[in-house]
Amino acid sequence: MPGDAAAQDAQSQLERELKELIVEALKLEDTSPEDIDSEEALVGDGLGLDSIDILELAMAIHRTYGVKTGSDDSQNREVYGSVRSLAAFITANKAEG
């Protein structure tokens, strides 16, 4: 369906923007947005972000998209699991706001 294709394009665009935001907000000098896979884990063995990085990223996301993540650690682990899960969270919460 055409609506599905448009939604997929919007999701892909948001994922590209998030990759750029991650690199810029966290000053990842040795990483380019193209180096980040949308399914790659952001924390731990994947991209290797730590809790301070996630906090900085959360603030950048709030400034850029007006979306806040909660203080629930288990939810944040899921939200910040990958670029794709983060994009889905932003899309869902922008629609609510």
CSV table of C-alpha atoms in Angstrom, one decimal:
chain,number,residue,atom,x,y,z
A,1,MET,CA,0.0,0.0,0.0
A,2,PRO,CA,1.2,3.5,-0.7
A,3,GLY,CA,0.7,4.6,2.9
A,4,ASP,CA,2.9,1.8,4.1
A,5,ALA,CA,5.7,2.8,1.7
A,6,ALA,CA,5.4,6.4,2.9
A,7,ALA,CA,5.6,5.3,6.5
A,8,GLN,CA,8.7,3.1,5.8
A,9,ASP,CA,10.3,6.1,4.0
A,10,ALA,CA,9.6,8.3,7.0
A,11,GLN,CA,11.0,5.7,9.4
A,12,SER,CA,14.2,5.3,7.3
A,13,GLN,CA,14.6,9.1,7.2
A,14,LEU,CA,14.2,9.3,11.0
A,15,GLU,CA,16.8,6.5,11.4
A,16,ARG,CA,19.3,8.4,9.3
A,17,GLU,CA,18.6,11.6,11.3
A,18,LEU,CA,19.1,9.7,14.6
A,19,LYS,CA,22.4,8.3,13.4
A,20,GLU,CA,23.6,11.8,12.6
A,21,LEU,CA,22.3,13.0,15.9
A,22,ILE,CA,24.1,10.2,17.8
A,23,VAL,CA,27.4,11.0,16.1
A,24,GLU,CA,27.1,14.8,16.6
A,25,ALA,CA,25.6,14.9,20.1
A,26,LEU,CA,28.1,12.4,21.5
A,27,LYS,CA,31.0,13.7,19.5
A,28,LEU,CA,31.9,10.3,18.1
A,29,GLU,CA,34.9,11.4,16.0
A,30,ASP,CA,35.8,7.9,14.8
A,31,THR,CA,32.3,6.9,13.8
A,32,SER,CA,30.2,8.2,10.9
A,33,PRO,CA,26.4,7.8,10.7
A,34,GLU,CA,26.9,5.2,7.9
A,35,ASP,CA,28.9,3.1,10.4
A,36,ILE,CA,25.9,2.6,12.6
A,37,ASP,CA,23.5,-0.2,11.7
A,38,SER,CA,19.9,0.4,12.5
A,39,GLU,CA,19.6,-2.9,14.3
A,40,GLU,CA,22.9,-2.6,16.1
A,41,ALA,CA,22.8,-2.4,19.9
A,42,LEU,CA,23.5,1.1,21.1
A,43,VAL,CA,24.6,0.1,24.6
A,44,GLY,CA,27.3,-2.5,25.5
A,45,ASP,CA,28.8,-4.7,22.8
A,46,GLY,CA,27.2,-2.8,19.9
A,47,LEU,CA,28.0,0.9,19.6
A,48,GLY,CA,29.3,0.9,23.1
A,49,LEU,CA,27.3,3.7,24.6
A,50,ASP,CA,27.2,4.0,28.4
A,51,SER,CA,24.6,5.6,30.7
A,52,ILE,CA,26.1,9.1,30.4
A,53,ASP,CA,25.9,8.8,26.6
A,54,ILE,CA,22.3,7.7,26.8
A,55,LEU,CA,21.5,10.7,29.1
A,56,GLU,CA,23.2,13.1,26.6
A,57,LEU,CA,21.4,11.4,23.7
A,58,ALA,CA,18.0,11.7,25.6
A,59,MET,CA,18.5,15.4,26.0
A,60,ALA,CA,19.4,15.8,22.3
A,61,ILE,CA,16.3,13.9,21.3
A,62,HIS,CA,14.1,16.0,23.6
A,63,ARG,CA,15.6,19.2,22.0
A,64,THR,CA,15.3,17.9,18.5
A,65,TYR,CA,12.0,16.0,18.5
A,66,GLY,CA,10.3,17.2,21.7
A,67,VAL,CA,10.0,13.6,23.0
A,68,LYS,CA,11.1,12.6,26.5
A,69,THR,CA,12.0,9.1,27.6
A,70,GLY,CA,10.8,8.0,31.0
A,71,SER,CA,12.8,7.2,34.0
A,72,ASP,CA,11.9,3.5,33.8
A,73,ASP,CA,15.2,1.6,33.3
A,74,SER,CA,13.5,-1.4,31.7
A,75,GLN,CA,11.7,0.7,29.2
A,76,ASN,CA,14.8,2.7,28.4
A,77,ARG,CA,16.7,-0.5,27.7
A,78,GLU,CA,14.1,-1.3,25.1
A,79,VAL,CA,13.8,2.2,23.7
A,80,TYR,CA,17.6,2.6,23.4
A,81,GLY,CA,18.1,-0.9,22.2
A,82,SER,CA,18.9,0.2,18.6
A,83,VAL,CA,18.4,3.1,16.3
A,84,ARG,CA,15.3,1.3,14.9
A,85,SER,CA,13.7,0.9,18.3
A,86,LEU,CA,14.5,4.5,19.2
A,87,ALA,CA,13.0,5.7,15.9
A,88,ALA,CA,9.8,3.7,16.6
A,89,PHE,CA,9.5,5.2,20.1
A,90,ILE,CA,9.9,8.8,18.7
A,91,THR,CA,7.4,8.2,15.9
A,92,ALA,CA,4.8,6.7,18.4
A,93,ASN,CA,5.3,9.5,21.0
A,94,LYS,CA,5.3,12.4,18.4
A,95,ALA,CA,2.0,11.1,17.2
A,96,GLU,CA,0.6,11.2,20.7
A,97,GLY,CA,1.9,14.7,21.4
